[in-house]
Coordinates of C-alpha atoms in Angstrom, one line a residue:
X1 CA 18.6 -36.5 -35.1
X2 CA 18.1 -33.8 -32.7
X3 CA 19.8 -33.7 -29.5
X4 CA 17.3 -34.8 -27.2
X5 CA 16.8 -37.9 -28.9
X6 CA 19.9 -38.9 -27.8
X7 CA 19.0 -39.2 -24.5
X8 CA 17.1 -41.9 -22.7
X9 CA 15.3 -41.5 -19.4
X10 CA 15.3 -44.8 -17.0
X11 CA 11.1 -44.6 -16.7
X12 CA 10.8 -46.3 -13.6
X13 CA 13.2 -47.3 -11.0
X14 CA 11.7 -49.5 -8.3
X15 CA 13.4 -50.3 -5.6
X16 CA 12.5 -53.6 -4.2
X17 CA 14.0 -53.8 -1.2
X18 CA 12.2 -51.2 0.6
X19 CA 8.6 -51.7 1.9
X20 CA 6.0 -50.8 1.5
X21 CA 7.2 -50.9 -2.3
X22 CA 7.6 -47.5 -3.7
X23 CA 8.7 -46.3 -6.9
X24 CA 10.1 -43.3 -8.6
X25 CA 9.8 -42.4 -12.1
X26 CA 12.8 -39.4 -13.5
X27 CA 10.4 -36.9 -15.5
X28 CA 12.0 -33.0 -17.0
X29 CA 10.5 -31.4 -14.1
X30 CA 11.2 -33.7 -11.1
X31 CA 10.2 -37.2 -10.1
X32 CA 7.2 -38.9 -9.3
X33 CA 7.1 -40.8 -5.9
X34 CA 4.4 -43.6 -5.9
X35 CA 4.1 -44.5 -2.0
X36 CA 0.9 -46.2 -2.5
X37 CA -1.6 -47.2 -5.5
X38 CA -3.3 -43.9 -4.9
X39 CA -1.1 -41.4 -4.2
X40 CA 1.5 -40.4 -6.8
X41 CA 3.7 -37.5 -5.8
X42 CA 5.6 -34.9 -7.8
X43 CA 9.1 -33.6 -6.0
X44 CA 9.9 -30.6 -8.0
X45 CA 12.8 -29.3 -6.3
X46 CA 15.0 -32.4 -7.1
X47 CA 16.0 -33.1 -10.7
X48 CA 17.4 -36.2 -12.0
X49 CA 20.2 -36.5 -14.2
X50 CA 19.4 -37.4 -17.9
X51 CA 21.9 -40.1 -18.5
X52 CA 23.1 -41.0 -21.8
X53 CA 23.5 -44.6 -21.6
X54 CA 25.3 -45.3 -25.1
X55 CA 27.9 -47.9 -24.3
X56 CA 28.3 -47.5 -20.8
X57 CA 24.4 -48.7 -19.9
X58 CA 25.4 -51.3 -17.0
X59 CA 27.5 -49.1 -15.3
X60 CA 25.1 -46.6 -15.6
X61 CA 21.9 -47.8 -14.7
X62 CA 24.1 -49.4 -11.7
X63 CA 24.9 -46.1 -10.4
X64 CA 21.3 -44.7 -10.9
X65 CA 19.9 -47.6 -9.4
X66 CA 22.1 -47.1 -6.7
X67 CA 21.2 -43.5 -6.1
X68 CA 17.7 -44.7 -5.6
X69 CA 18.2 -45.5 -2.0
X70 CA 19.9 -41.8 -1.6
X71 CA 17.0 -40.6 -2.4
X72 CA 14.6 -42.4 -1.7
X73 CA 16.1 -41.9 2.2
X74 CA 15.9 -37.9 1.7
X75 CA 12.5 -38.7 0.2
X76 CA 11.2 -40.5 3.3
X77 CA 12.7 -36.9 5.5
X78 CA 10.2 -35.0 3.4
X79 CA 6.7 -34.9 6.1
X80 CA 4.1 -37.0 4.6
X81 CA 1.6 -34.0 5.7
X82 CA 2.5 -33.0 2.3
X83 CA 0.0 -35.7 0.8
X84 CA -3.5 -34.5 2.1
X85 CA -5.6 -30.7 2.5
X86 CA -1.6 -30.2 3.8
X87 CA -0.8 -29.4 7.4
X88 CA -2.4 -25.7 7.2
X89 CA -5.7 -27.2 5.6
X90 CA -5.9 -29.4 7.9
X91 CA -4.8 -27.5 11.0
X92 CA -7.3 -24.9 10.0
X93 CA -10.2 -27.2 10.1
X94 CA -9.3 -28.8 13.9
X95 CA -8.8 -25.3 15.2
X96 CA -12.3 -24.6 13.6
X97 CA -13.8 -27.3 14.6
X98 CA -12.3 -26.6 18.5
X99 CA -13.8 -23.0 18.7
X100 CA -16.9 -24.6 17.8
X101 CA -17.4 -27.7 20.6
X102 CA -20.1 -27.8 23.4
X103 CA -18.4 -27.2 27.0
X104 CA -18.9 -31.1 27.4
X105 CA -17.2 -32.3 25.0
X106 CA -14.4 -29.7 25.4
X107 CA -13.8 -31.3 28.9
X108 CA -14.0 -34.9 27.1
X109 CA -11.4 -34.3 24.4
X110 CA -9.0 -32.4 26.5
X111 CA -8.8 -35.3 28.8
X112 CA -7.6 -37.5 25.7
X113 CA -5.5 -35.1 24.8
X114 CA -4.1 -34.6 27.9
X115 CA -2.0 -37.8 27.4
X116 CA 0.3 -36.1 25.6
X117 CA 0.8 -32.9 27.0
X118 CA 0.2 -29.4 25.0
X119 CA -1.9 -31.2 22.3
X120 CA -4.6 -29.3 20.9
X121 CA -7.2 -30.6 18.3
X122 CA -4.9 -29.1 15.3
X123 CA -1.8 -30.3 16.5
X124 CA -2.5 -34.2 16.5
X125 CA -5.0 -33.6 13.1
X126 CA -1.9 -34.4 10.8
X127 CA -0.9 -37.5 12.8
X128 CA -2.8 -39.6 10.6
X129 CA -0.4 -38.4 7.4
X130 CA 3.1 -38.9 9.4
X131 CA 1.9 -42.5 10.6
X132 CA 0.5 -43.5 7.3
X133 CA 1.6 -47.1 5.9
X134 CA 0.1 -49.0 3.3
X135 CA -2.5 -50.3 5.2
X136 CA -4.0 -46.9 6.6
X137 CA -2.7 -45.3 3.3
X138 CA -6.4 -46.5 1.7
X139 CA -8.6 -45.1 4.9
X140 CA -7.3 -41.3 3.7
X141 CA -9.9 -41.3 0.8
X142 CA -12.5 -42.7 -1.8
X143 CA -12.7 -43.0 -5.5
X144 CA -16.2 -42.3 -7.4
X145 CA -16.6 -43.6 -11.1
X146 CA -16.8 -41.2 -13.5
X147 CA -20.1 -41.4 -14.0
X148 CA -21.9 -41.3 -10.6
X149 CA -21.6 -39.3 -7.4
X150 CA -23.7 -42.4 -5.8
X151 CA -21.9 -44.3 -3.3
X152 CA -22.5 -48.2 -3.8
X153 CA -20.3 -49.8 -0.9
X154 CA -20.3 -53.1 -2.6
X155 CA -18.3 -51.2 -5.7
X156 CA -16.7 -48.5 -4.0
X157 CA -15.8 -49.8 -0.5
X158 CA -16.4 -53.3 -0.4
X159 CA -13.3 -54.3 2.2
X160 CA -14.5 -51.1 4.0
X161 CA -10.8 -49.6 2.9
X162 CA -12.2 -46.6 2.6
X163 CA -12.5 -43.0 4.3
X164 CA -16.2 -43.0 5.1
X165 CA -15.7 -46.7 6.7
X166 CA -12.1 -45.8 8.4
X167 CA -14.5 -43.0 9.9
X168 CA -17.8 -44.9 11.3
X169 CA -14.7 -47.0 12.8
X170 CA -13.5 -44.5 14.6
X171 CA -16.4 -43.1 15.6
X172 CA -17.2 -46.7 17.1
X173 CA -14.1 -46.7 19.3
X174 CA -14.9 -43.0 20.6
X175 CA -18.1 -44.5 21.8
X176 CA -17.2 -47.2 23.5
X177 CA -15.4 -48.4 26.6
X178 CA -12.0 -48.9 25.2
X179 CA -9.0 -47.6 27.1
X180 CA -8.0 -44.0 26.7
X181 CA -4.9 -44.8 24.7
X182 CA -7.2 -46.1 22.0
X183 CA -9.7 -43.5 22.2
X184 CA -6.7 -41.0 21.4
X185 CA -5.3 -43.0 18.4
X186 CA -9.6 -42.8 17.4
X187 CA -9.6 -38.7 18.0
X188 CA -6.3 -38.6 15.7
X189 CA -8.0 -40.3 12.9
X190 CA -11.3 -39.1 13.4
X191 CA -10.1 -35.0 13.0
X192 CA -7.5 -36.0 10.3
X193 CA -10.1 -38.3 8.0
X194 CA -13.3 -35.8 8.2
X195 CA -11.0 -33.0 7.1
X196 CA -9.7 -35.6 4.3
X197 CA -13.5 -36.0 3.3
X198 CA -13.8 -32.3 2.6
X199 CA -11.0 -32.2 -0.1
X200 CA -12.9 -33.1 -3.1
X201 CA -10.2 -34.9 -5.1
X202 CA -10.1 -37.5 -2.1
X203 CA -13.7 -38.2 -3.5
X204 CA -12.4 -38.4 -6.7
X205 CA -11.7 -40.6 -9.9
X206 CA -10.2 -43.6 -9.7
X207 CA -8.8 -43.2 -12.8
X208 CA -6.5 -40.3 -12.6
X209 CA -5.9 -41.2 -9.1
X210 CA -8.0 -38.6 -7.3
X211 CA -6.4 -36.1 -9.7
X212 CA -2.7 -36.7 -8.8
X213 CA -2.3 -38.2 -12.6
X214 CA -3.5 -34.4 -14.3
X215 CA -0.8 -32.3 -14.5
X216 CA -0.9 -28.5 -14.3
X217 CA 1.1 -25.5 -14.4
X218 CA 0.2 -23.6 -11.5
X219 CA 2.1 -20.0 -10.1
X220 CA 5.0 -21.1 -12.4
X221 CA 5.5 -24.7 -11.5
X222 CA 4.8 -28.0 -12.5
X223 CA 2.0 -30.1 -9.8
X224 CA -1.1 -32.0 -10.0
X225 CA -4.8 -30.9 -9.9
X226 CA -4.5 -33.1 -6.3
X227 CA -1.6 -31.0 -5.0
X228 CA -3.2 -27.6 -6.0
X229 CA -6.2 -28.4 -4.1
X230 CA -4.3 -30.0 -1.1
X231 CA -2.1 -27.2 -0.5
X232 CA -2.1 -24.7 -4.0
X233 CA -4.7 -22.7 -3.1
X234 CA -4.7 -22.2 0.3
X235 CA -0.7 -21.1 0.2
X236 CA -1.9 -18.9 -2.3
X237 CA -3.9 -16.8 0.1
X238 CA -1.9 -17.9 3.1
X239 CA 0.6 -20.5 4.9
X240 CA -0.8 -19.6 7.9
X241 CA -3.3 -21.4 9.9
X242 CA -4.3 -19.0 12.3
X243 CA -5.1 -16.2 9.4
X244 CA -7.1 -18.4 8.1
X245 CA -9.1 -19.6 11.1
X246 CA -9.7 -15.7 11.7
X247 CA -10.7 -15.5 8.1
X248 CA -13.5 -18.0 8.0
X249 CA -14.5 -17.2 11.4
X250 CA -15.9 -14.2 10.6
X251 CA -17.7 -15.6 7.6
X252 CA -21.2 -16.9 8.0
X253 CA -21.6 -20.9 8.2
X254 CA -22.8 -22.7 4.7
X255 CA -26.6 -24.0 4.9
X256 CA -25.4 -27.5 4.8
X257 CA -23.7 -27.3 8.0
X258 CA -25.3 -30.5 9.6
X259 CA -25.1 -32.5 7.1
X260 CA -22.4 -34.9 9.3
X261 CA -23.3 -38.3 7.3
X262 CA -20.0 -39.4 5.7
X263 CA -21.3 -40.9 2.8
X264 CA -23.3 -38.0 2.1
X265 CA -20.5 -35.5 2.9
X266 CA -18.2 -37.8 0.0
X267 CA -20.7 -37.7 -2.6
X268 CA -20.7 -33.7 -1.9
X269 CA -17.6 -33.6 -2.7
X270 CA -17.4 -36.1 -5.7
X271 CA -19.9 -33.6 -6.9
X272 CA -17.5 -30.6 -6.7
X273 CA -14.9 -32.7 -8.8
X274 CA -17.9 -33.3 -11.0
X275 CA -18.7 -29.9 -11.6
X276 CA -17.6 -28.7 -15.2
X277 CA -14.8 -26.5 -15.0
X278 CA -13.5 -28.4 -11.8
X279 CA -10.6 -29.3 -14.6
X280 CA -8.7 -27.0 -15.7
X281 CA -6.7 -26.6 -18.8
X282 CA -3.4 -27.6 -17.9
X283 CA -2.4 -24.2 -17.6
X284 CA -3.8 -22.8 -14.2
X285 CA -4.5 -18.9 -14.1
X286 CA -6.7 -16.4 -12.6
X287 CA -10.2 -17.1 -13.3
X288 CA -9.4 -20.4 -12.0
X289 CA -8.4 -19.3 -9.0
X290 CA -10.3 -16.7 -8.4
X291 CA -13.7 -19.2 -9.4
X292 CA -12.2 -22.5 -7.1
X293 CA -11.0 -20.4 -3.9
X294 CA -14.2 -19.7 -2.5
X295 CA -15.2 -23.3 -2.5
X296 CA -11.9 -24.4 -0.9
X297 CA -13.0 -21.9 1.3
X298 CA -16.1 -23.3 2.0
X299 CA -15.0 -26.8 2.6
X300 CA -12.6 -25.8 4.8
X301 CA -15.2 -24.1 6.6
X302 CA -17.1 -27.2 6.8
X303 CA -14.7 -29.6 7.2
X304 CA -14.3 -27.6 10.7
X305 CA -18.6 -26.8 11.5
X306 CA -19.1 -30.8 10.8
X307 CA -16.1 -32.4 12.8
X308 CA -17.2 -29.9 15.9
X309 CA -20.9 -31.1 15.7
X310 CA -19.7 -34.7 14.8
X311 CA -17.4 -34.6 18.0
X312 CA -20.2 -32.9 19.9
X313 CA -22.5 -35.9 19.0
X314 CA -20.1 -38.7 20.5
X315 CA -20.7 -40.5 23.6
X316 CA -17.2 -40.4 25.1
X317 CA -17.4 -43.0 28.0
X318 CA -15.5 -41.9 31.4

């Protein structure tokens, strides 16, 4: 019997008495932290101790178990920006989208955001992330079948629990005669969700969980096919949002710039995911990278043309 089968890994500690109810599941490179039924999250920096339970099981498990609210409190420190495009992805597309508004609806959107002094369109676009709870957790995204880029609401948004329906409801508010404190909370969503419909994997499958169930080796660590596209790839270039809004400025706009329907804009993107090669082998190198930029690129790019022209369109009432 070799070493390693002397060990045994508790798969799956849930801890009950926090809500909503997460779990976390010990793996050789880090844990998994399941905050909702979509999103599954690797932390890599923090590695459990494999625990040979032999005779001393209860007391074992009992201080595991009770480690699991230690972490699971550093866990919650950890910004939950971490779980879309990531905040550079997503700042990159508001500041985008704000070089590109009409003078009129400059003037309309800086009065929202005048409620809270020194916001800007990319400061409040990761709002949506740090407030997230298991109710708004299912407006961040949609899931396609494997077999069709086609959205049918009655099978893939049927409670309207979904990113294109989280943004016509926004989009409603904006338009209407609610106070300004609403119209704010609207704005936050509305910047945060279109950029989350230009990531392709939150079109994705249901069944690998928008790609957060494929792992991959990528620059030398172990992530997800999600995580690589959420934050992977742009880091890779730069962690900086204003290089890369100077980068895709000077880059010509993609013909399908006013294209602004939701729906349509999600089954774009399901049909990146679909696109073979999309996958890689689970060992991510070069021609990957070097094929999949350029389309991050260009979602990014219009993520930040289509929120401008979206917010250009809305009625904001005085």
């Amino acid at each position: 019997m070799q070493q390693s089968d002397q060990i045994y890994w508790l798969s799956t500690i849930e801890c009950w008495w926090l809500r909503p109810r997460i779990s976390i599941s010990p793996r050789r490179s880090g844990l998994i932290l399941r905050l909702n039924e979509q999103v599954d999250v690797r932390v890599s920096v923090v590695k459990p101790r494999m625990m040979n339970f032999g005779e001393n099981a209860g007391q074992n498990f009992r201080v595991f178990n009770s480690r699991c609210l230690v972490l699971l409190i550093a866990l919650f420190l950890i910004p939950l920006r971490l779980l879309a495009w990531g905040s550079v992805g997503h700042q990159t597309i508001a500041a985008l989208a704000e070089k590109q508004l009409t003078p009129k609806a400059q003037v309309q959107i800086n009065a929202l955001l005048a409620q809270e002094p020194g916001s800007t369109l990319a400061s409040i676009s990761t709002w949506a992330d740090e407030r997230k709870n298991p109710t708004t957790a299912r407006w961040h995204f949609l899931n396609f079948p494997r077999d069709s880029c086609s959205y049918d609401k009655a099978r893939d948004c049927p409670d309207g629990n979904c990113v294109t329906s989280a943004i016509d409801r926004q989009l409603e508010v904006l338009k209407s005669s609610a106070p300004d404190a609403q119209k704010l909370q609207a704005l936050k969503y509305l910047v945060h969700f279109v950029g989350d419909l230009h990531q392709p994997l939150h079109l994705g499958y249901l069944d690998d969980k928008g790609g957060n169930k494929y792992q991959i080796q990528a620059y030398k660590r172990g992530s997800n096919l999600h995580s690589l596209w959420d934050s992977g790839l742009i880091k890779y270039v730069s962690d900086d949002s204003d290089v890369w809004v100077t980068r895709l400025s000077s880059k010509p706009l993609p013909m399908r710039v006013n294209v602004i329907d939701p729906v349509r804009i999600a089954e774009e993107s399901c049909r990146i995911v679909a696109t073979p090669g999309f996958y890689p082998d689970r060992k991510v190198e070069g021609p990957y990278v070097d094929r999949w930029t350029p389309v991050m690129e260009q979602q990014l790019q219009l993520g930040g043309a289509r929120l401008a022209r979206i917010l250009n369109g809305v009625l904001l009432s005085p």
